[in-house]
Amino acid sequence: MEVQELHAWPSSPEEAKALQDRLRPSLELGDPGPQRPATIAGLDVSYADDGGRLAAAVVVLDGVTLETVEEAVVTGVAAFPYVPGLFAFRELPTLLVVLRRLDTTPDLLVCDGAGLAHPRRFGLACHLGVLTGLPTMGVAKTRLFGKHDEPGSRRGATADLLDDGGEVVGRVLRTQDGVKPVYVSVGHRIDLDTACRHTLTLSPEFRLPETTRRADRLSRAALRDA
């Protein structure tokens, strides 16, 4: 698939924050997004023990059967130091490389990370959505930002993820009975209800969506073989 370079990559935290602020108005947040995506891509990045080397993977699933239809993986090095709230800048350059390896242009991208549930409302899913122009959502394993009540214990139970002013920035979603929830937030060209519905569809058996599980396996294997 084609991905254009829309900006130069920052060399300092100050430049990175300024870039997030500049790109945030480009987000399209009123679109309900794809209701029946034919293909859904999951992206994940694994790190070597030294913290510098990484592998970025993308796995494209059939939106109905969840069968894998295409996958790609590349290895590289972290492009930015670890700074809270700027984690996307470590991964995005390599993620864009791996997306360009795809023959398929997915109808939806699912990131292992945050979208609007971010201190500057511009997490990895937002940034990737702006760069690709594709509907993009984030499903995070842990909470990066916001506060919430505990959702019910059954699959499908939710609680709003709120900022300090009470604005909804995401949703805490229980994908399986009695397991820890995941943290869903929109990135670009999709609404929160649709993102949560797709997260449940992608998680028929396990806590994490199959998009994330398969991309995680692929990236870890690439690191082992590197």
PDB file of C-alpha atoms in Angstrom:
ATOM      1  CA  MET A   1       0.000   0.000   0.000  1.00  0.00           C
ATOM      2  CA  GLU A   2       1.065   3.602  -0.534  1.00  0.00           C
ATOM      3  CA  VAL A   3       2.027   5.743   2.443  1.00  0.00           C
ATOM      4  CA  GLN A   4       3.304   9.252   1.904  1.00  0.00           C
ATOM      5  CA  GLU A   5       5.812  11.043   4.110  1.00  0.00           C
ATOM      6  CA  LEU A   6       3.809  14.063   5.260  1.00  0.00           C
ATOM      7  CA  HIS A   7       6.436  15.555   7.550  1.00  0.00           C
ATOM      8  CA  ALA A   8      10.039  15.337   8.649  1.00  0.00           C
ATOM      9  CA  TRP A   9      10.729  13.331  11.788  1.00  0.00           C
ATOM     10  CA  PRO A  10      11.523  15.369  14.902  1.00  0.00           C
ATOM     11  CA  SER A  11      14.889  15.225  16.611  1.00  0.00           C
ATOM     12  CA  SER A  12      13.820  16.444  20.058  1.00  0.00           C
ATOM     13  CA  PRO A  13      10.845  16.086  22.427  1.00  0.00           C
ATOM     14  CA  GLU A  14       9.942  19.730  21.864  1.00  0.00           C
ATOM     15  CA  GLU A  15       9.765  19.214  18.093  1.00  0.00           C
ATOM     16  CA  ALA A  16       7.727  16.045  18.582  1.00  0.00           C
ATOM     17  CA  LYS A  17       5.161  17.768  20.798  1.00  0.00           C
ATOM     18  CA  ALA A  18       4.894  20.642  18.348  1.00  0.00           C
ATOM     19  CA  LEU A  19       4.297  18.169  15.515  1.00  0.00           C
ATOM     20  CA  GLN A  20       1.503  16.456  17.457  1.00  0.00           C
ATOM     21  CA  ASP A  21      -0.131  19.825  18.045  1.00  0.00           C
ATOM     22  CA  ARG A  22       0.198  20.732  14.366  1.00  0.00           C
ATOM     23  CA  LEU A  23      -1.284  17.461  13.089  1.00  0.00           C
ATOM     24  CA  ARG A  24      -4.117  17.130  15.608  1.00  0.00           C
ATOM     25  CA  PRO A  25      -6.538  19.367  13.629  1.00  0.00           C
ATOM     26  CA  SER A  26      -6.199  16.931  10.700  1.00  0.00           C
ATOM     27  CA  LEU A  27      -8.077  14.223  12.631  1.00  0.00           C
ATOM     28  CA  GLU A  28     -11.513  13.261  11.302  1.00  0.00           C
ATOM     29  CA  LEU A  29     -13.513  12.243  14.362  1.00  0.00           C
ATOM     30  CA  GLY A  30     -17.133  12.499  13.239  1.00  0.00           C
ATOM     31  CA  ASP A  31     -17.022   9.611  10.777  1.00  0.00           C
ATOM     32  CA  PRO A  32     -18.658   6.390  12.064  1.00  0.00           C
ATOM     33  CA  GLY A  33     -16.072   4.435  10.121  1.00  0.00           C
ATOM     34  CA  PRO A  34     -16.294   1.122   8.276  1.00  0.00           C
ATOM     35  CA  GLN A  35     -19.193  -0.937   9.573  1.00  0.00           C
ATOM     36  CA  ARG A  36     -18.294  -4.146   7.716  1.00  0.00           C
ATOM     37  CA  PRO A  37     -14.607  -3.911   6.808  1.00  0.00           C
ATOM     38  CA  ALA A  38     -13.508  -6.558   4.345  1.00  0.00           C
ATOM     39  CA  THR A  39      -9.941  -6.446   5.648  1.00  0.00           C
ATOM     40  CA  ILE A  40      -8.566  -5.371   9.018  1.00  0.00           C
ATOM     41  CA  ALA A  41      -4.853  -4.920   9.701  1.00  0.00           C
ATOM     42  CA  GLY A  42      -3.193  -5.249  13.074  1.00  0.00           C
ATOM     43  CA  LEU A  43       0.139  -3.593  13.824  1.00  0.00           C
ATOM     44  CA  ASP A  44       2.552  -4.340  16.628  1.00  0.00           C
ATOM     45  CA  VAL A  45       6.185  -3.696  17.512  1.00  0.00           C
ATOM     46  CA  SER A  46       8.464  -5.906  19.611  1.00  0.00           C
ATOM     47  CA  TYR A  47      11.740  -4.811  21.165  1.00  0.00           C
ATOM     48  CA  ALA A  48      14.951  -6.716  21.737  1.00  0.00           C
ATOM     49  CA  ASP A  49      16.359  -6.897  25.249  1.00  0.00           C
ATOM     50  CA  ASP A  50      18.789  -4.100  24.445  1.00  0.00           C
ATOM     51  CA  GLY A  51      15.817  -1.751  23.931  1.00  0.00           C
ATOM     52  CA  GLY A  52      17.128  -0.370  20.645  1.00  0.00           C
ATOM     53  CA  ARG A  53      16.474  -3.062  18.052  1.00  0.00           C
ATOM     54  CA  LEU A  54      12.868  -3.657  17.108  1.00  0.00           C
ATOM     55  CA  ALA A  55      10.642  -5.564  14.716  1.00  0.00           C
ATOM     56  CA  ALA A  56       7.452  -4.056  13.301  1.00  0.00           C
ATOM     57  CA  ALA A  57       4.767  -6.383  11.972  1.00  0.00           C
ATOM     58  CA  VAL A  58       1.447  -5.988  10.198  1.00  0.00           C
ATOM     59  CA  VAL A  59      -1.053  -8.799   9.753  1.00  0.00           C
ATOM     60  CA  VAL A  60      -4.128  -8.365   7.548  1.00  0.00           C
ATOM     61  CA  LEU A  61      -7.192 -10.411   8.482  1.00  0.00           C
ATOM     62  CA  ASP A  62     -10.368 -11.179   6.593  1.00  0.00           C
ATOM     63  CA  GLY A  63     -13.003  -9.043   8.306  1.00  0.00           C
ATOM     64  CA  VAL A  64     -15.534 -11.887   8.423  1.00  0.00           C
ATOM     65  CA  THR A  65     -13.571 -15.101   8.938  1.00  0.00           C
ATOM     66  CA  LEU A  66     -10.549 -13.554  10.732  1.00  0.00           C
ATOM     67  CA  GLU A  67      -8.279 -15.661   8.559  1.00  0.00           C
ATOM     68  CA  THR A  68      -4.876 -14.161   7.808  1.00  0.00           C
ATOM     69  CA  VAL A  69      -4.741 -12.930   4.210  1.00  0.00           C
ATOM     70  CA  GLU A  70      -1.381 -11.103   4.220  1.00  0.00           C
ATOM     71  CA  GLU A  71       1.458 -10.274   6.567  1.00  0.00           C
ATOM     72  CA  ALA A  72       4.745  -8.397   6.556  1.00  0.00           C
ATOM     73  CA  VAL A  73       7.520  -7.716   9.035  1.00  0.00           C
ATOM     74  CA  VAL A  74      10.680  -5.613   9.088  1.00  0.00           C
ATOM     75  CA  THR A  75      13.422  -5.145  11.661  1.00  0.00           C
ATOM     76  CA  GLY A  76      15.024  -1.842  12.548  1.00  0.00           C
ATOM     77  CA  VAL A  77      16.082   0.370  15.419  1.00  0.00           C
ATOM     78  CA  ALA A  78      14.087   2.722  17.601  1.00  0.00           C
ATOM     79  CA  ALA A  79      13.922   6.097  15.878  1.00  0.00           C
ATOM     80  CA  PHE A  80      13.428   8.206  19.015  1.00  0.00           C
ATOM     81  CA  PRO A  81      14.299   7.994  22.719  1.00  0.00           C
ATOM     82  CA  TYR A  82      11.687   6.811  25.188  1.00  0.00           C
ATOM     83  CA  VAL A  83       9.685   9.832  26.365  1.00  0.00           C
ATOM     84  CA  PRO A  84       6.228   9.422  27.960  1.00  0.00           C
ATOM     85  CA  GLY A  85       3.544  10.603  25.538  1.00  0.00           C
ATOM     86  CA  LEU A  86       5.935  10.434  22.577  1.00  0.00           C
ATOM     87  CA  PHE A  87       6.252   6.675  22.261  1.00  0.00           C
ATOM     88  CA  ALA A  88       4.780   6.703  18.752  1.00  0.00           C
ATOM     89  CA  PHE A  89       7.888   8.426  17.423  1.00  0.00           C
ATOM     90  CA  ARG A  90       9.987   5.376  18.345  1.00  0.00           C
ATOM     91  CA  GLU A  91       7.830   3.095  16.210  1.00  0.00           C
ATOM     92  CA  LEU A  92       6.165   5.042  13.413  1.00  0.00           C
ATOM     93  CA  PRO A  93       9.063   5.165  10.908  1.00  0.00           C
ATOM     94  CA  THR A  94       9.410   1.364  10.964  1.00  0.00           C
ATOM     95  CA  LEU A  95       5.646   0.830  10.958  1.00  0.00           C
ATOM     96  CA  LEU A  96       5.368   2.920   7.803  1.00  0.00           C
ATOM     97  CA  VAL A  97       8.060   0.809   6.157  1.00  0.00           C
ATOM     98  CA  VAL A  98       6.206  -2.403   6.932  1.00  0.00           C
ATOM     99  CA  LEU A  99       2.873  -0.993   5.712  1.00  0.00           C
ATOM    100  CA  ARG A 100       4.482  -0.216   2.362  1.00  0.00           C
ATOM    101  CA  ARG A 101       5.274  -3.935   2.022  1.00  0.00           C
ATOM    102  CA  LEU A 102       1.577  -4.783   1.811  1.00  0.00           C
ATOM    103  CA  ASP A 103      -0.186  -5.468  -1.465  1.00  0.00           C
ATOM    104  CA  THR A 104      -3.505  -4.982   0.354  1.00  0.00           C
ATOM    105  CA  THR A 105      -4.796  -1.590   1.460  1.00  0.00           C
ATOM    106  CA  PRO A 106      -6.771  -2.522   4.606  1.00  0.00           C
ATOM    107  CA  ASP A 107     -10.168  -1.030   5.381  1.00  0.00           C
ATOM    108  CA  LEU A 108      -9.215  -0.554   9.039  1.00  0.00           C
ATOM    109  CA  LEU A 109      -5.971  -0.349  11.032  1.00  0.00           C
ATOM    110  CA  VAL A 110      -5.843  -1.568  14.639  1.00  0.00           C
ATOM    111  CA  CYS A 111      -2.874  -0.358  16.686  1.00  0.00           C
ATOM    112  CA  ASP A 112      -1.474  -1.818  19.861  1.00  0.00           C
ATOM    113  CA  GLY A 113      -1.628   1.547  21.601  1.00  0.00           C
ATOM    114  CA  ALA A 114      -3.689   4.665  22.165  1.00  0.00           C
ATOM    115  CA  GLY A 115      -5.521   7.108  19.956  1.00  0.00           C
ATOM    116  CA  LEU A 116      -7.330  10.005  21.631  1.00  0.00           C
ATOM    117  CA  ALA A 117      -6.683   8.467  25.058  1.00  0.00           C
ATOM    118  CA  HIS A 118      -3.416  10.364  25.188  1.00  0.00           C
ATOM    119  CA  PRO A 119      -2.210  13.427  27.141  1.00  0.00           C
ATOM    120  CA  ARG A 120      -2.185  15.539  23.946  1.00  0.00           C
ATOM    121  CA  ARG A 121      -5.057  13.664  22.252  1.00  0.00           C
ATOM    122  CA  PHE A 122      -2.714  12.378  19.581  1.00  0.00           C
ATOM    123  CA  GLY A 123      -1.480   8.876  20.276  1.00  0.00           C
ATOM    124  CA  LEU A 124      -0.068   6.327  17.864  1.00  0.00           C
ATOM    125  CA  ALA A 125      -3.446   5.466  16.277  1.00  0.00           C
ATOM    126  CA  CYS A 126      -4.173   9.149  15.587  1.00  0.00           C
ATOM    127  CA  HIS A 127      -0.766   9.802  14.045  1.00  0.00           C
ATOM    128  CA  LEU A 128      -0.893   6.657  11.912  1.00  0.00           C
ATOM    129  CA  GLY A 129      -4.392   7.504  10.728  1.00  0.00           C
ATOM    130  CA  VAL A 130      -3.374  10.978   9.596  1.00  0.00           C
ATOM    131  CA  LEU A 131      -0.309   9.610   7.777  1.00  0.00           C
ATOM    132  CA  THR A 132      -2.197   6.839   5.962  1.00  0.00           C
ATOM    133  CA  GLY A 133      -5.620   8.450   5.607  1.00  0.00           C
ATOM    134  CA  LEU A 134      -7.176   5.161   6.749  1.00  0.00           C
ATOM    135  CA  PRO A 135      -9.691   4.525   9.532  1.00  0.00           C
ATOM    136  CA  THR A 136      -7.534   3.747  12.548  1.00  0.00           C
ATOM    137  CA  MET A 137      -8.232   2.739  16.156  1.00  0.00           C
ATOM    138  CA  GLY A 138      -6.166   1.879  19.186  1.00  0.00           C
ATOM    139  CA  VAL A 139      -6.583  -1.080  21.525  1.00  0.00           C
ATOM    140  CA  ALA A 140      -4.131  -0.764  24.393  1.00  0.00           C
ATOM    141  CA  LYS A 141      -3.235  -3.404  26.957  1.00  0.00           C
ATOM    142  CA  THR A 142      -2.715  -0.826  29.692  1.00  0.00           C
ATOM    143  CA  ARG A 143      -4.094   2.620  30.473  1.00  0.00           C
ATOM    144  CA  LEU A 144      -1.911   5.472  29.272  1.00  0.00           C
ATOM    145  CA  PHE A 145      -4.215   8.333  30.196  1.00  0.00           C
ATOM    146  CA  GLY A 146      -7.528   9.034  31.895  1.00  0.00           C
ATOM    147  CA  LYS A 147      -9.582   7.657  34.750  1.00  0.00           C
ATOM    148  CA  HIS A 148     -12.477   5.236  34.829  1.00  0.00           C
ATOM    149  CA  ASP A 149     -14.750   3.077  36.916  1.00  0.00           C
ATOM    150  CA  GLU A 150     -14.353  -0.676  36.745  1.00  0.00           C
ATOM    151  CA  PRO A 151     -16.535  -2.222  34.034  1.00  0.00           C
ATOM    152  CA  GLY A 152     -18.711  -5.234  34.754  1.00  0.00           C
ATOM    153  CA  SER A 153     -17.152  -8.690  34.736  1.00  0.00           C
ATOM    154  CA  ARG A 154     -18.916 -10.074  31.654  1.00  0.00           C
ATOM    155  CA  ARG A 155     -17.747  -9.909  28.038  1.00  0.00           C
ATOM    156  CA  GLY A 156     -18.893  -6.662  26.441  1.00  0.00           C
ATOM    157  CA  ALA A 157     -19.074  -4.664  29.679  1.00  0.00           C
ATOM    158  CA  THR A 158     -17.700  -1.130  29.332  1.00  0.00           C
ATOM    159  CA  ALA A 159     -16.813   1.983  31.298  1.00  0.00           C
ATOM    160  CA  ASP A 160     -15.990   5.408  29.917  1.00  0.00           C
ATOM    161  CA  LEU A 161     -12.364   6.530  30.011  1.00  0.00           C
ATOM    162  CA  LEU A 162     -12.388  10.189  31.082  1.00  0.00           C
ATOM    163  CA  ASP A 163      -9.916  13.034  31.188  1.00  0.00           C
ATOM    164  CA  ASP A 164      -9.681  15.320  34.219  1.00  0.00           C
ATOM    165  CA  GLY A 165     -12.452  17.509  32.842  1.00  0.00           C
ATOM    166  CA  GLY A 166     -14.849  14.600  32.395  1.00  0.00           C
ATOM    167  CA  GLU A 167     -14.542  14.362  28.612  1.00  0.00           C
ATOM    168  CA  VAL A 168     -14.741  10.838  27.171  1.00  0.00           C
ATOM    169  CA  VAL A 169     -11.432   9.962  25.510  1.00  0.00           C
ATOM    170  CA  GLY A 170     -11.924   6.208  25.192  1.00  0.00           C
ATOM    171  CA  ARG A 171     -13.658   3.187  26.612  1.00  0.00           C
ATOM    172  CA  VAL A 172     -12.594   0.404  28.946  1.00  0.00           C
ATOM    173  CA  LEU A 173     -13.861  -2.836  27.407  1.00  0.00           C
ATOM    174  CA  ARG A 174     -14.066  -6.345  28.832  1.00  0.00           C
ATOM    175  CA  THR A 175     -13.443  -8.694  25.916  1.00  0.00           C
ATOM    176  CA  GLN A 176     -13.816 -11.957  27.852  1.00  0.00           C
ATOM    177  CA  ASP A 177     -15.610 -12.888  31.055  1.00  0.00           C
ATOM    178  CA  GLY A 178     -13.506 -12.204  34.126  1.00  0.00           C
ATOM    179  CA  VAL A 179     -10.322 -11.053  32.347  1.00  0.00           C
ATOM    180  CA  LYS A 180      -8.593  -7.680  32.528  1.00  0.00           C
ATOM    181  CA  PRO A 181     -10.170  -5.127  30.189  1.00  0.00           C
ATOM    182  CA  VAL A 182      -8.530  -3.411  27.231  1.00  0.00           C
ATOM    183  CA  TYR A 183      -8.509   0.316  26.519  1.00  0.00           C
ATOM    184  CA  VAL A 184     -10.134   1.301  23.234  1.00  0.00           C
ATOM    185  CA  SER A 185      -9.809   4.760  21.709  1.00  0.00           C
ATOM    186  CA  VAL A 186     -10.401   6.175  18.264  1.00  0.00           C
ATOM    187  CA  GLY A 187      -7.592   7.333  16.054  1.00  0.00           C
ATOM    188  CA  HIS A 188      -8.986   8.636  12.755  1.00  0.00           C
ATOM    189  CA  ARG A 189     -12.176   8.260  10.701  1.00  0.00           C
ATOM    190  CA  ILE A 190     -14.014   5.955  13.136  1.00  0.00           C
ATOM    191  CA  ASP A 191     -16.243   6.468  16.167  1.00  0.00           C
ATOM    192  CA  LEU A 192     -15.929   4.858  19.576  1.00  0.00           C
ATOM    193  CA  ASP A 193     -19.006   2.632  19.357  1.00  0.00           C
ATOM    194  CA  THR A 194     -17.785   1.148  16.078  1.00  0.00           C
ATOM    195  CA  ALA A 195     -14.250   0.706  17.428  1.00  0.00           C
ATOM    196  CA  CYS A 196     -15.548  -1.210  20.459  1.00  0.00           C
ATOM    197  CA  ARG A 197     -17.784  -3.396  18.308  1.00  0.00           C
ATOM    198  CA  HIS A 198     -14.865  -4.318  16.061  1.00  0.00           C
ATOM    199  CA  THR A 199     -12.681  -5.017  19.107  1.00  0.00           C
ATOM    200  CA  LEU A 200     -15.187  -7.580  20.366  1.00  0.00           C
ATOM    201  CA  THR A 201     -15.477  -9.174  16.916  1.00  0.00           C
ATOM    202  CA  LEU A 202     -11.689  -9.462  16.752  1.00  0.00           C
ATOM    203  CA  SER A 203     -11.535 -11.042  20.217  1.00  0.00           C
ATOM    204  CA  PRO A 204     -13.665 -14.206  19.978  1.00  0.00           C
ATOM    205  CA  GLU A 205     -11.549 -16.271  22.390  1.00  0.00           C
ATOM    206  CA  PHE A 206      -8.854 -14.210  24.056  1.00  0.00           C
ATOM    207  CA  ARG A 207      -8.429 -10.883  25.837  1.00  0.00           C
ATOM    208  CA  LEU A 208      -6.493  -9.225  23.010  1.00  0.00           C
ATOM    209  CA  PRO A 209      -7.833  -8.906  19.462  1.00  0.00           C
ATOM    210  CA  GLU A 210      -6.503 -11.378  16.918  1.00  0.00           C
ATOM    211  CA  THR A 211      -4.969  -8.489  14.984  1.00  0.00           C
ATOM    212  CA  THR A 212      -2.671  -7.704  17.905  1.00  0.00           C
ATOM    213  CA  ARG A 213      -2.021 -11.336  18.859  1.00  0.00           C
ATOM    214  CA  ARG A 214      -0.869 -12.346  15.396  1.00  0.00           C
ATOM    215  CA  ALA A 215       1.196  -9.219  14.756  1.00  0.00           C
ATOM    216  CA  ASP A 216       2.849  -9.687  18.144  1.00  0.00           C
ATOM    217  CA  ARG A 217       3.795 -13.295  17.325  1.00  0.00           C
ATOM    218  CA  LEU A 218       5.186 -12.273  13.954  1.00  0.00           C
ATOM    219  CA  SER A 219       7.289  -9.428  15.342  1.00  0.00           C
ATOM    220  CA  ARG A 220       8.688 -11.553  18.177  1.00  0.00           C
ATOM    221  CA  ALA A 221       9.652 -14.324  15.768  1.00  0.00           C
ATOM    222  CA  ALA A 222      11.418 -11.819  13.527  1.00  0.00           C
ATOM    223  CA  LEU A 223      13.504 -10.605  16.461  1.00  0.00           C
ATOM    224  CA  ARG A 224      14.450 -14.155  17.428  1.00  0.00           C
ATOM    225  CA  ASP A 225      15.568 -14.902  13.875  1.00  0.00           C
ATOM    226  CA  ALA A 226      17.427 -11.646  13.328  1.00  0.00           C
TER     227      ALA A 226
END
